[in-house]
Short mmCIF file of C-alpha atoms in Angstrom, two decimals:
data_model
loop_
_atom_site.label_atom_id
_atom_site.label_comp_id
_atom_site.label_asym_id
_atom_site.label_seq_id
_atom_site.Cartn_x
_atom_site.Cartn_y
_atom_site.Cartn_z
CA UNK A 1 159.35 127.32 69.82
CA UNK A 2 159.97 130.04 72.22
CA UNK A 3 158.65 129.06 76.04
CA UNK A 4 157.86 132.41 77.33
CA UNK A 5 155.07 134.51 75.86
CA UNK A 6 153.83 137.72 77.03
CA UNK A 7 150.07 136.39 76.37
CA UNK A 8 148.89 133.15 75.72
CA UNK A 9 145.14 132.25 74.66
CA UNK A 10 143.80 128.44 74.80
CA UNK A 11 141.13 128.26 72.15
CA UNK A 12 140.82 129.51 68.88
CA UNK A 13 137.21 130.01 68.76
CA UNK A 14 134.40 132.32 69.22
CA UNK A 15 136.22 133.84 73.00
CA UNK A 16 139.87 133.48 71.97
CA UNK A 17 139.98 134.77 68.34
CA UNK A 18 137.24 137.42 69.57
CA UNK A 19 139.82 139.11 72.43
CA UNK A 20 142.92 138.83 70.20
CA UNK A 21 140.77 140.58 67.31
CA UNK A 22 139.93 143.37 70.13
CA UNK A 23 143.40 143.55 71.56
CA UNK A 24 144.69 144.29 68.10
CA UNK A 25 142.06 147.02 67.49
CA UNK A 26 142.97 148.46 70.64
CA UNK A 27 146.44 148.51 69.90
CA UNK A 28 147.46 146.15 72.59
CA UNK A 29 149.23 143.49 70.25
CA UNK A 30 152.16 146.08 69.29
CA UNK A 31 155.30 144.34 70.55
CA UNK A 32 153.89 141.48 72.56
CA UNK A 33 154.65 137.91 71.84
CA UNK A 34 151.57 136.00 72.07
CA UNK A 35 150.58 132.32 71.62
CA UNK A 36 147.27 130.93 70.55
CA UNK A 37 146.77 127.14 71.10
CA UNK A 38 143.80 125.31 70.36
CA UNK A 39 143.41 121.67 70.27
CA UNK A 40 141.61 121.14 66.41
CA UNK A 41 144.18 124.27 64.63
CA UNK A 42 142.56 126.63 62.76
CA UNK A 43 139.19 127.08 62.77
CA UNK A 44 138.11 128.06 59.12
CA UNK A 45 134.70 126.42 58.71
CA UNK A 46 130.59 127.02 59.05
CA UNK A 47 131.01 125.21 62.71
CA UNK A 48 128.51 127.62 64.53
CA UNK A 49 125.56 130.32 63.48
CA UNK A 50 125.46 133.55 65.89
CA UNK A 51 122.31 135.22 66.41
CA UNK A 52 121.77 138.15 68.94
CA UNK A 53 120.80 141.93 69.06
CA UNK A 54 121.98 145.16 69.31
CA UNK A 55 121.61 149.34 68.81
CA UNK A 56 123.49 150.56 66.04
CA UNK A 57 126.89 148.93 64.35
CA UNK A 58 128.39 146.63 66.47
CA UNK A 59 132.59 145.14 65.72
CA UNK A 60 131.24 142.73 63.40
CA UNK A 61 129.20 144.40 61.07
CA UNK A 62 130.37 144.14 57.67
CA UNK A 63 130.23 139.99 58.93
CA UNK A 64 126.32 140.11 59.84
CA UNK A 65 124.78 137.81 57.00
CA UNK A 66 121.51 139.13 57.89
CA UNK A 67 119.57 141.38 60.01
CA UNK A 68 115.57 141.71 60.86
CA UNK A 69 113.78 144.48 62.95
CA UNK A 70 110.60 142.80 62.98
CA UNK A 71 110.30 139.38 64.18
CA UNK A 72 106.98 137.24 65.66
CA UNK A 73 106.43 135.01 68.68
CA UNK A 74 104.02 131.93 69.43
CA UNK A 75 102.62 129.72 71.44
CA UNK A 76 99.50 127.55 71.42
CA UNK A 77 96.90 130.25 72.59
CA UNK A 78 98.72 133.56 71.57
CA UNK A 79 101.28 135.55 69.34
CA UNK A 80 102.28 138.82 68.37
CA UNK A 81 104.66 140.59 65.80
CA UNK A 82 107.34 143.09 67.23
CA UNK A 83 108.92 145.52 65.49
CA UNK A 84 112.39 145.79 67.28
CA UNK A 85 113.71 149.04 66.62
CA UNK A 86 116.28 150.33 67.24
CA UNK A 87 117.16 146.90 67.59
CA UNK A 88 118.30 144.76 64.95
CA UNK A 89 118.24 140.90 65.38
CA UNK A 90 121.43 139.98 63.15
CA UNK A 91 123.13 136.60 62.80
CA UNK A 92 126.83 135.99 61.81
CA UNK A 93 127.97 132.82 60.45
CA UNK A 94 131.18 131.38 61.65
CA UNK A 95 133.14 130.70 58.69
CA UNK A 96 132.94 134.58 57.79
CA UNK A 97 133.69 135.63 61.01
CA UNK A 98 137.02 132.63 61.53
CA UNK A 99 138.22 134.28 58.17
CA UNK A 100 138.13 138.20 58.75
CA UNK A 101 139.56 137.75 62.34
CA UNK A 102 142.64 134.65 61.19
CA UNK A 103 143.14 137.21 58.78
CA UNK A 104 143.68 140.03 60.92
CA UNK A 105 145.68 137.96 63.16
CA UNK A 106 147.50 136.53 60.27
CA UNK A 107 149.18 140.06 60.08
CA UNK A 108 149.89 140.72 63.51
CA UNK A 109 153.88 140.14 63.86
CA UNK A 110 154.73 138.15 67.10
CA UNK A 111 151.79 135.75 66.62
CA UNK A 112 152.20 131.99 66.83
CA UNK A 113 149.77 129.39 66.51
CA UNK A 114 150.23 125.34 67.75
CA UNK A 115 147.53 123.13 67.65
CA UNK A 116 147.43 121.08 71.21
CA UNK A 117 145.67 120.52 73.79
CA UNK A 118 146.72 122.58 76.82
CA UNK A 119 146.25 121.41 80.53
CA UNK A 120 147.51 122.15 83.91
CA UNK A 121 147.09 125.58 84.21
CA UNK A 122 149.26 126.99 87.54
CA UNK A 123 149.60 130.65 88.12
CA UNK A 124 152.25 132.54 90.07
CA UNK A 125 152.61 136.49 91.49
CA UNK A 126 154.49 137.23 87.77
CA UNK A 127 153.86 134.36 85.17
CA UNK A 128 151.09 131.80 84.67
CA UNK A 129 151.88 128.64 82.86
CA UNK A 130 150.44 125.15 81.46
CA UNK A 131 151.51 122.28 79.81
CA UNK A 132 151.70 121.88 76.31
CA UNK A 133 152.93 118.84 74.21
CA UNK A 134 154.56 117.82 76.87
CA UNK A 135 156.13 121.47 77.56
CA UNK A 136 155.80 124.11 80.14
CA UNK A 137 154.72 126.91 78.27
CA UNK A 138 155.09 130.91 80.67
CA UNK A 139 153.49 133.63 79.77
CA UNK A 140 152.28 137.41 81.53
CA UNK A 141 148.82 136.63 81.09
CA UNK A 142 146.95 133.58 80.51
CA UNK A 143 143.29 133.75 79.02
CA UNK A 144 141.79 130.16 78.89
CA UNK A 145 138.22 129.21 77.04
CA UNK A 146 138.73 126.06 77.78
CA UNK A 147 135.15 124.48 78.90
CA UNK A 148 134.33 124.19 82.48
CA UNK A 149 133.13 120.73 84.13
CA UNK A 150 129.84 121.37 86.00
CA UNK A 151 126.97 118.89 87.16
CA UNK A 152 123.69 120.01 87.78
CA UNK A 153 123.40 117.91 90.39
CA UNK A 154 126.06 119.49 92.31
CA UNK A 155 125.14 122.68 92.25
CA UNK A 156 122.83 124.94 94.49
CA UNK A 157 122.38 127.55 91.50
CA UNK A 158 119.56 126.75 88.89
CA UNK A 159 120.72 125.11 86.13
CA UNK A 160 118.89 123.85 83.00
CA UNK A 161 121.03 123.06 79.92
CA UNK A 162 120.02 124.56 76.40
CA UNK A 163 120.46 122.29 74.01
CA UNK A 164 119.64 122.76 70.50
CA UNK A 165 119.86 121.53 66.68
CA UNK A 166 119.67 123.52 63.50
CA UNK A 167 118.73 122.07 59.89
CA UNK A 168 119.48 125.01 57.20
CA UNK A 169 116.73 124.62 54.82
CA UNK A 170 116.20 125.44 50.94
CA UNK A 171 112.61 124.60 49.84
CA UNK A 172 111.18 123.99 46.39
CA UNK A 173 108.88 127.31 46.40
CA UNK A 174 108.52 130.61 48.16
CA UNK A 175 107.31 130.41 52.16
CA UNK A 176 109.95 132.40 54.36
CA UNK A 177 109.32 136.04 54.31
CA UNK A 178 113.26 137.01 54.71
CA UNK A 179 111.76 140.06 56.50
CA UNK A 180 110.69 138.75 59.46
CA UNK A 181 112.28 136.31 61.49
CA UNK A 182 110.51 134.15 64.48
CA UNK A 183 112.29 134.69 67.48
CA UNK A 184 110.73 132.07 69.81
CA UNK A 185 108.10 129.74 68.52
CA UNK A 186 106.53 127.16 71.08
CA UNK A 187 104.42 125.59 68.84
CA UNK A 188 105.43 122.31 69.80
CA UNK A 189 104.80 119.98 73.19
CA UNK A 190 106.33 121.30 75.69
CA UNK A 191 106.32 118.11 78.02
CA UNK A 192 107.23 119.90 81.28
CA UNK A 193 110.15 121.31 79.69
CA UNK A 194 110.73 124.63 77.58
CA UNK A 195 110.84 124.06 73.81
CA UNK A 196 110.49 126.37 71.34
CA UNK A 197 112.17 126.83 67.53
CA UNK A 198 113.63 129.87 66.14
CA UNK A 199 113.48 130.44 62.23
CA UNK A 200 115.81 132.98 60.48
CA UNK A 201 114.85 133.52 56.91
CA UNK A 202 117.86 134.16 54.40
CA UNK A 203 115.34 134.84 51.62
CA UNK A 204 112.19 133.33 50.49
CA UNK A 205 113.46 129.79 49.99
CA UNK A 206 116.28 129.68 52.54
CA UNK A 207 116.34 129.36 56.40
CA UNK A 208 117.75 128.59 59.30
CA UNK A 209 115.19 126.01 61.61
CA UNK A 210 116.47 125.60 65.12
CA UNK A 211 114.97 123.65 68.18
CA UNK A 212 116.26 125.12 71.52
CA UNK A 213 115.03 122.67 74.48
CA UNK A 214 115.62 124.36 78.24
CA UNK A 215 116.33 120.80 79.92
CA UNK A 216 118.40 118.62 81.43
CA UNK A 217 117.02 115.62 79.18
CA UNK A 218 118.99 115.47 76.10
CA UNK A 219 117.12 114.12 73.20
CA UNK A 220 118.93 112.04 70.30
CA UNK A 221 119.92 113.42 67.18
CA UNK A 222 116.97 111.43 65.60
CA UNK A 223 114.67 112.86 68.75
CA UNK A 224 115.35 116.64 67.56
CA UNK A 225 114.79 115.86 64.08
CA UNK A 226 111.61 114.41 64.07
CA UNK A 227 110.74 117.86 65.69
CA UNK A 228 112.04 120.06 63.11
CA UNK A 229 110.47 117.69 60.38
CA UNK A 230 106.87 117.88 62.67
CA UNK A 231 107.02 121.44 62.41
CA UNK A 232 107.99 122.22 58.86
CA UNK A 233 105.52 120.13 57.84
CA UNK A 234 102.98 122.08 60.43
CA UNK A 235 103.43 125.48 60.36
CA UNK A 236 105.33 126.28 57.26
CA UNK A 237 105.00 123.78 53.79
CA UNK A 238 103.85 120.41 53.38
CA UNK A 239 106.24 120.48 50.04
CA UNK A 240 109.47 119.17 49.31
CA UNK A 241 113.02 120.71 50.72
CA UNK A 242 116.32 119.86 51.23
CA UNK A 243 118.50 120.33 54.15
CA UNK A 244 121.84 121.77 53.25
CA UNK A 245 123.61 121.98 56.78
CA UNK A 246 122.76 121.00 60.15
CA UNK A 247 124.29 122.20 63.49
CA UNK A 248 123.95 121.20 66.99
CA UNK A 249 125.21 121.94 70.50
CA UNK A 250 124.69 123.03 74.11
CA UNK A 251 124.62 125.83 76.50
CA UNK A 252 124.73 125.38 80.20
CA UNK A 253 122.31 127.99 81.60
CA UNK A 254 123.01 129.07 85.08
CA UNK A 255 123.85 131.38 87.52
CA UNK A 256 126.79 129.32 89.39
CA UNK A 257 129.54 131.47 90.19
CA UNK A 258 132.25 130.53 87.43
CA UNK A 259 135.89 131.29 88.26
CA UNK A 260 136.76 134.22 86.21
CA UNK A 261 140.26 135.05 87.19
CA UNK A 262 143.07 132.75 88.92
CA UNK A 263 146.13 134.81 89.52
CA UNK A 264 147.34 135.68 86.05
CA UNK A 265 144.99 133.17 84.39
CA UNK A 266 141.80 134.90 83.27
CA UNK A 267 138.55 132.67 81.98
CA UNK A 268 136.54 133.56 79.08
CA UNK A 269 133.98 132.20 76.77
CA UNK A 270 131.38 129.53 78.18
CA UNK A 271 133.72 128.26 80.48
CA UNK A 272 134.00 132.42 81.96
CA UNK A 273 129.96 132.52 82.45
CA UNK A 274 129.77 134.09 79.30
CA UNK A 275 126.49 132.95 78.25
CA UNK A 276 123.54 135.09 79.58
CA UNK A 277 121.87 132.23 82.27
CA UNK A 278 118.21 133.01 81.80
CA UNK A 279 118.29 133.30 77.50
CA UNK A 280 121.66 131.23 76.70
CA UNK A 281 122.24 134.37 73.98
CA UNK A 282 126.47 134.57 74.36
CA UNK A 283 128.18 136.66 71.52
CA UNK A 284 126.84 139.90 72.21
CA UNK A 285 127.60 139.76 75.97
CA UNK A 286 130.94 138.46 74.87
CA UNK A 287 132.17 141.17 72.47
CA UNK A 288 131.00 143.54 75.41
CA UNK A 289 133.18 141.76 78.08
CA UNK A 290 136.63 140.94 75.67
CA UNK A 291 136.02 145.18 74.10
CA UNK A 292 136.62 145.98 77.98
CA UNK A 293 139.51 143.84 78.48
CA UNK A 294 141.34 144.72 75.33
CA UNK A 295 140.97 148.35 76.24
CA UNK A 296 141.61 147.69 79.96
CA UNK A 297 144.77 145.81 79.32
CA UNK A 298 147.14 145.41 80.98
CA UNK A 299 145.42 146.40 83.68
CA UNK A 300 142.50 144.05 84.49
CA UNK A 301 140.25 144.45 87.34
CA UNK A 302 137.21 141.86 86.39
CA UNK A 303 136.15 140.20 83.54
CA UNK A 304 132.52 139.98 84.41
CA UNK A 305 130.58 139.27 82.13
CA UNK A 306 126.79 140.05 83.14
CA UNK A 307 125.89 143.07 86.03
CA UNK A 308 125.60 141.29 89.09
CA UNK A 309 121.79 142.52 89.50
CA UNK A 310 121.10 140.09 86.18
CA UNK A 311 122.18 137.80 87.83
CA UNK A 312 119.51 137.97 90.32
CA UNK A 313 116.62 138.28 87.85
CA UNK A 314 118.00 135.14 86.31
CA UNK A 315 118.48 132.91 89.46
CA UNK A 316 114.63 133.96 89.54
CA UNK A 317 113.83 133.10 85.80
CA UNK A 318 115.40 130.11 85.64
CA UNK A 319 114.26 128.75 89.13
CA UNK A 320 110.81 129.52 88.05
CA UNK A 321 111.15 127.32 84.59
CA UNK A 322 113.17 124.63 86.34
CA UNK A 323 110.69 123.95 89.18
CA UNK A 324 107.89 124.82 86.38
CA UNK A 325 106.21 126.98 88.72
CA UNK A 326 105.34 128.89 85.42
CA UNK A 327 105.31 127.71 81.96
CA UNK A 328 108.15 128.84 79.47
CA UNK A 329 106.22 129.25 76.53
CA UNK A 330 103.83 131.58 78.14
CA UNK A 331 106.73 133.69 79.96
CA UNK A 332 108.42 134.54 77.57
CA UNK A 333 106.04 135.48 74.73
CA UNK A 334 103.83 137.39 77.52
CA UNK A 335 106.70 139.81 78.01
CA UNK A 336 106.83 140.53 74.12
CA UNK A 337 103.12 140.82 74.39
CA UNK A 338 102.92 143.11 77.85
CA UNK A 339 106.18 145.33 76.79
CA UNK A 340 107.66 147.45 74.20
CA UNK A 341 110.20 145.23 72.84
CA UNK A 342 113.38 147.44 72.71
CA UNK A 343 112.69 147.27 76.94
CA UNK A 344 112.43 143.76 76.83
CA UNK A 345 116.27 143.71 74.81
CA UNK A 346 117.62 145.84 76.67
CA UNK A 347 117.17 144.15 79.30
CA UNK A 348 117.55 140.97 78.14
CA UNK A 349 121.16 142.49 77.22
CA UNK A 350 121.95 143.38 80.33
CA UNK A 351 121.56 147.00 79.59
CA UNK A 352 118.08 148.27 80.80
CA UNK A 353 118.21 150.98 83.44
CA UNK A 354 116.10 150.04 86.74
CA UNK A 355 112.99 152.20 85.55
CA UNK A 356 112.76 149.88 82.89
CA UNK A 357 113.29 147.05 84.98
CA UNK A 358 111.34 147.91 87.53
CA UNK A 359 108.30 148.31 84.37
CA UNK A 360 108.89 145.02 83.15
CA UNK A 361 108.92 143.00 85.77
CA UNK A 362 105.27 144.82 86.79
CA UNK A 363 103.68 142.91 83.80
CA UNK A 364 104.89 139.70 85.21
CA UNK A 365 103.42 137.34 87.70
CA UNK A 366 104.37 139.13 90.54
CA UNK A 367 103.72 136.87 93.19
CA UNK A 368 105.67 133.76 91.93
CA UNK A 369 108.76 136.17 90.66
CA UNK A 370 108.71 137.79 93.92
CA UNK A 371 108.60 135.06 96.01
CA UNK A 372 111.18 133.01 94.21
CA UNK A 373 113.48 136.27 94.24
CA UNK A 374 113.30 136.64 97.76
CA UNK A 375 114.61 132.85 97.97
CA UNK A 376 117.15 132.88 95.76
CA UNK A 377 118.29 136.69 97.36
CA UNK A 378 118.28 134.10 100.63
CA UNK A 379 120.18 131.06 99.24
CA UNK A 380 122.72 133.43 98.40
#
């Protein structure tokens, strides 16, 4: 194995296979000699479900398993059904989208693949390295989505953690309509925390039945699915069903500063402040970010993920919800209620323009949000 690459990417998943698939589209692969590592190999299986929106085709559309433009929200007192256009709500499964990319990649000459865990990253005026197998591997450019260690408690940024499990669901008769998915549903006791379940309908049989919990306090795998089973059995048939695959995970939801470049190493993924802090929504924002490195490249002024003014409204969003000076469940299904929703994805995208902004955030509480902007424009 050669030493010296021109690019090197730790991780294989979502982040890594994402910017080599866009480097190749972009014609940036021609000629380099690049090295993917990633501690497990190949990724080829249903390991993660991607949901998130968008106007129009996006990179991965002939991957999107399904797709909605009208979707509902609840809590205990209200709800409302929102047609999204031109938004789409789509959701990619992850063993689709490992195969079309590893088979893109597959036929990229100058492509080499070790499974190992990398570590010691060190970065020079020329080359970056890290060690690997007990190697120093060199290369150009390093991009790392490697996770990145941070504790709430030491931290001056909000910070809640969004952690979530999924059962996919077959029942014995007709109750989904695969036409309309529920985008936030806080049916369920909130117990000073934010908790609400999302439920993606594949067809009339078949969904997808998340719990998302915006805490700190991580429930057990028995904790969450006592919750699912409550609400099934509440809100959508008291029949029989099988679950046929369950997923789980977590999202760290925050506006700390994340090191996105080092020299020649650049940080992606999670572990590059990928996620967007106030919603934890990630792939969208990430395609967006890896497109305009792949076209950038070689040259690479910032890998930024979310416009810096975001990150303002969600210091404020998520300081709100994790001092509960306002209750999630009503927050977030009020601003479905009070606004048209393609303003309330666009700028939950990162893509509103400051009219729209400026309209939203007029049909919110204004004297909490403004006050708790002001401090967290003070803290800095």
């Amino acid at each position: 194995m050669s030493i010296d690459y021109d690019i090197a990417v730790i991780g294989g998943g979502l982040a890594g296979l994402s910017l080599l698939y866009h480097l190749q589209r972009a014609g940036k692969l021609a000629g380099q000699r690049v090295l993917l590592v990633d501690a497990e190999g190949r990724k080829t299986g249903h390991d993660r479900t991607w949901s998130f929106w968008e106007r129009g085709t996006g990179p991965f559309e002939e991957l999107v398993y399904k797709r909605w433009q009208r979707v509902s929200l609840h809590n205990f007192e209200t709800g409302c059904t929102c047609d999204l256009r031109p938004y789409a709500y789509k959701v990619i499964l992850s063993d689709a989208f490992y195969a079309h990319v590893n088979a893109v990649l597959d036929g990229v000459g100058g492509v080499t693949r070790v499974r190992g865990k990398a570590s010691e990253l060190q970065s020079a005026s020329e080359r970056a390295s890290f060690m690997l197998e007990g190697r120093r591997v060199t290369a150009g450019r390093v991009f790392s989505s490697l996770p990145y260690p941070l504790d709430y408690r030491e931290v001056r940024q909000p910070y809640l953690d969004q952690h979530f499990r999924g059962w996919f669901v077959e029942m014995e008769e007709d109750v989904f309509d695969p036409e309309q998915a529920s985008l936030m549903d806080f049916r369920t006791p909130q117990l000073g925390e934010t908790r609400f379940f999302y439920v993606l309908p594949f067809s009339k049989r078949r969904a997808m039945v998340e719990i998302a919990v915006f805490s700190n306090d991580h429930l057990t795998t028995e904790g969450y699915d006592a919750l699912i089973g409550d609400y099934i059995h509440a809100y959508w048939t008291q029949g029989l069903y099988r679950v046929y695959h369950t997923e789980a995970g977590n999202i760290p939801m925050t506006t700390y500063d994340y090191p996105r470049q080092h020299g020649r190493i650049h940080y992606i993924g999670l572990g590059g402040g990928a996620a967007r802090p106030s919603t934890g929504y990630t792939f969208y924002g990430l395609q967006r970010q890896l497109m305009r490195i792949a076209a950038d490249y070689p040259k690479l002024s910032t890998t930024q993920v979310w416009p810096e003014k975001h990150r303002m409204y969600d210091a404020t969003l998520l300081r709100i919800l994790e001092q509960r000076k306002l209750a999630g469940d009503a927050v977030f299904v009020d601003l479905f209620l009070n606004n048209p929703p393609a303003r309330v994805l666009a700028f939950l995208n990162g893509e509103s323009s400051l009219w729209q902004e400026l309209r939203l955030m007029g049909t919110t509480p204004i004297g909490v949000f403004g006050r708790t902007f002001v401090a967290e424009a003070l803290r800095g």
